[in-house]
Amino acid sequence: MQLRQSRPRRSVLYVPASSEKALAKIGSLACDAVIIDLEDAVAPEQKEEARERLRSILAEKSRPRCETIIRINALSSEWGTEDLLAARACKPDAILLPKIDGPGDIHDADDALDETDAPASLRLWAMIETPRAVLNIGAIAELGRDMASRLDCFVAGTNDLVKDTGVAATPDRRYLMSWLMQIVLAARAGGLDVLDGVSNDFRDLEAFRKECREAASMGFDGKTLIHPAQIDIANAVFAPTAEARAEALAILEAFARPENAGKGVIALDGRMVERLHLAQAEKLLAKAREIEETGS
Ligand code: COA
Ligand code: MG
């Protein structure tokens, strides 16, 4: 059984579980997914109240329609276990684990969920934001190929990576770039989705657009967001362009012509096109269809 569902994750908005106003807004937003945060967006003295608010917002009648993820505190922290139990009871699509260091952290969360008889459809996402996680990224991503593991998606945690390594946070992200590419490569090796980190400057939407374009070129499926103003840009940038869709259709049509039946490679408008391009075109059109179904 294929449990890893393919769905658009262009715009994935963090919403602090401590903010009633922000939580109330979720239903009106066009993001592909929300991450309701119990971790760094919530101050220690607000943790319990935030957990209560989470329970009420995810009560059956007020559930968001978009994919819903809950970020818990690390299982090794004083809040982790209670967060996990509260999150599990809320039946989100996935639980996001912060500050993991290696595959053992995913196994621990898998085991804890198994102990509660959580269904296999409850998935795990992992923040990649510690130096150790970047060094262990290949082994973590391998879990994506293990059907017993719930792991579905990597989220780059660029603010923590900057904090823990001491690199400068420059606008072009030059000192983070090689780690981000490692994260994308590992995600693909494990068949996982992968989301870029946040842009802190939510008023500078042109800089944000540039960062989204770059992230899309780097192979990310989407971007994590901190503010509703960032949603439309991420949705537009991470969707296949009309030009890319037209090109993909042309490849499909070309391979469907009787004279090209059984051919491995053909010429199209003066360019070599192989069957691998056909597979790529089919994937792009499938993604475009999924996005169309979301209506945004
Ligand atoms: N999710 C949902 N709604 C949000 C939101 C979010 N992440 N961020 C802002 N909003 C809402 C505000 O509540 C406000 O609602 P209103 O129109 O009903 O008043 C509206 O959008 C405009 O917000 P604005 O005044 O521009 O920003 P702010 O000063 O209220 O909030 C932040 C700024 C950064 C504090 C806020 O965007 C935020 O908390 N973002 C998420 C932070 C986070 O989760 N970090 C951890 C992961 S990196
Ligand atoms: Mg973090």
XYZ file of N, CA, C and O and ligand atoms in Angstrom, residues 13-16 19 21-26 29 35 37 39-42 71 159 198 200 202-203 225-229, ligand 1:
164
model
N 2.308 27.239 5.860
C 2.355 28.369 6.790
C 2.444 27.930 8.250
O 1.613 27.142 8.718
N 3.437 28.471 8.963
C 3.502 28.272 10.415
C 2.457 29.160 11.072
O 2.362 30.364 10.746
N 1.705 28.576 11.984
C 0.748 29.359 12.759
C 0.999 29.043 14.244
O 0.863 27.887 14.655
N 1.390 30.052 15.036
C 1.670 29.767 16.451
C 0.403 29.314 17.171
O -0.634 29.977 17.071
N -1.426 31.876 19.338
C -2.098 33.071 18.812
C -3.511 32.752 18.332
O -3.723 32.209 17.250
N -5.747 34.787 17.334
C -6.072 35.559 16.133
C -5.544 34.865 14.875
O -6.245 34.757 13.870
N -4.303 34.404 14.947
C -3.709 33.735 13.775
C -4.420 32.413 13.497
O -4.715 32.085 12.346
N -4.748 31.673 14.546
C -5.434 30.386 14.359
C -6.801 30.589 13.714
O -7.213 29.813 12.851
N -7.484 31.658 14.116
C -8.818 31.919 13.586
C -8.775 32.233 12.094
O -9.775 32.111 11.394
N -7.633 32.628 11.596
C -7.487 33.042 10.197
C -7.318 31.856 9.244
O -7.528 31.985 8.032
N -6.924 30.704 9.771
C -6.517 29.591 8.908
C -7.548 29.282 7.814
O -7.194 29.126 6.648
N -7.381 31.192 4.478
C -6.099 31.317 3.775
C -5.958 30.270 2.669
O -6.447 29.150 2.808
N 1.271 24.533 9.461
C 1.967 23.862 10.563
C 1.590 24.616 11.831
O 2.017 25.766 12.032
N 2.110 25.455 15.412
C 3.380 25.318 16.121
C 3.228 25.352 17.630
O 2.688 26.305 18.199
N 6.187 24.610 19.217
C 7.600 24.706 19.597
C 8.071 26.164 19.703
O 7.577 26.916 20.548
N 8.958 26.594 18.799
C 9.654 27.859 19.031
C 8.778 29.112 18.969
O 9.166 30.154 19.486
N 7.606 29.024 18.347
C 6.739 30.208 18.314
C 5.965 30.377 19.617
O 5.241 31.367 19.796
N 6.101 29.420 20.506
C 5.346 29.469 21.763
C 6.322 29.577 22.948
O 7.197 28.714 23.111
N 3.562 20.967 14.797
C 4.957 20.869 15.223
C 4.992 20.791 16.738
O 4.528 21.706 17.427
N 16.900 29.112 10.177
C 17.257 29.984 11.305
C 18.084 29.225 12.338
O 19.082 29.742 12.852
N 12.137 29.406 6.171
C 11.325 30.625 6.103
C 12.172 31.844 5.715
O 13.390 31.845 5.890
N 12.462 35.544 6.952
C 12.035 36.289 8.146
C 11.440 37.654 7.826
O 10.561 38.140 8.528
N 9.081 39.499 6.350
C 7.816 39.266 5.644
C 7.242 40.513 4.973
O 6.221 40.450 4.308
N 7.903 41.657 5.166
C 7.420 42.851 4.462
C 8.084 42.994 3.090
O 7.548 43.662 2.214
N 6.368 29.227 5.412
C 6.038 30.658 5.464
C 5.730 31.066 6.892
O 5.316 30.230 7.707
N 5.886 32.364 7.146
C 5.541 32.852 8.490
C 4.377 33.835 8.466
O 3.837 34.170 9.521
N 4.001 34.315 7.266
C 2.982 35.369 7.214
C 2.055 35.137 6.007
O 2.535 34.728 4.938
N 0.748 35.424 6.194
C -0.201 35.200 5.089
C 0.169 35.951 3.800
O -0.148 35.482 2.697
N 0.868 37.084 3.925
C 1.217 37.865 2.727
C 2.156 37.081 1.797
O 2.311 37.431 0.635
N -0.764 32.680 10.487
C -2.033 33.155 10.457
N -2.332 34.482 10.530
C -1.293 35.321 10.657
C 0.037 34.895 10.708
C 0.292 33.499 10.632
N 1.535 32.996 10.676
N 0.853 35.958 10.811
C 0.065 37.057 10.841
N -1.239 36.673 10.749
C -2.420 37.528 10.742
C -2.419 38.463 11.946
O -3.029 37.819 13.047
C -3.206 39.633 11.410
O -4.575 39.278 11.485
P -5.749 40.401 11.480
O -5.808 40.909 10.071
O -6.959 39.632 11.879
O -5.316 41.442 12.489
C -2.812 39.688 9.931
O -2.348 38.374 9.607
C -1.725 40.701 9.649
O -0.640 40.453 10.484
P 0.492 41.559 10.733
O -0.056 42.644 11.613
O 1.064 41.956 9.429
O 1.591 40.753 11.510
P 1.706 40.540 13.069
O 2.539 41.641 13.627
O 0.374 40.273 13.670
O 2.536 39.166 13.139
C 4.440 37.751 13.219
C 3.871 39.078 12.725
C 5.809 37.491 12.627
C 4.517 37.763 14.746
C 3.446 36.637 12.764
O 3.363 36.734 11.376
C 3.789 35.226 13.206
O 3.598 34.877 14.346
N 4.258 34.389 12.270
C 4.573 32.986 12.536
C 5.791 32.842 13.418
C 6.144 31.423 13.649
O 5.294 30.535 13.694
N 7.447 31.125 13.834
C 7.939 29.807 14.085
C 8.385 29.111 12.849
S 9.683 29.925 11.988
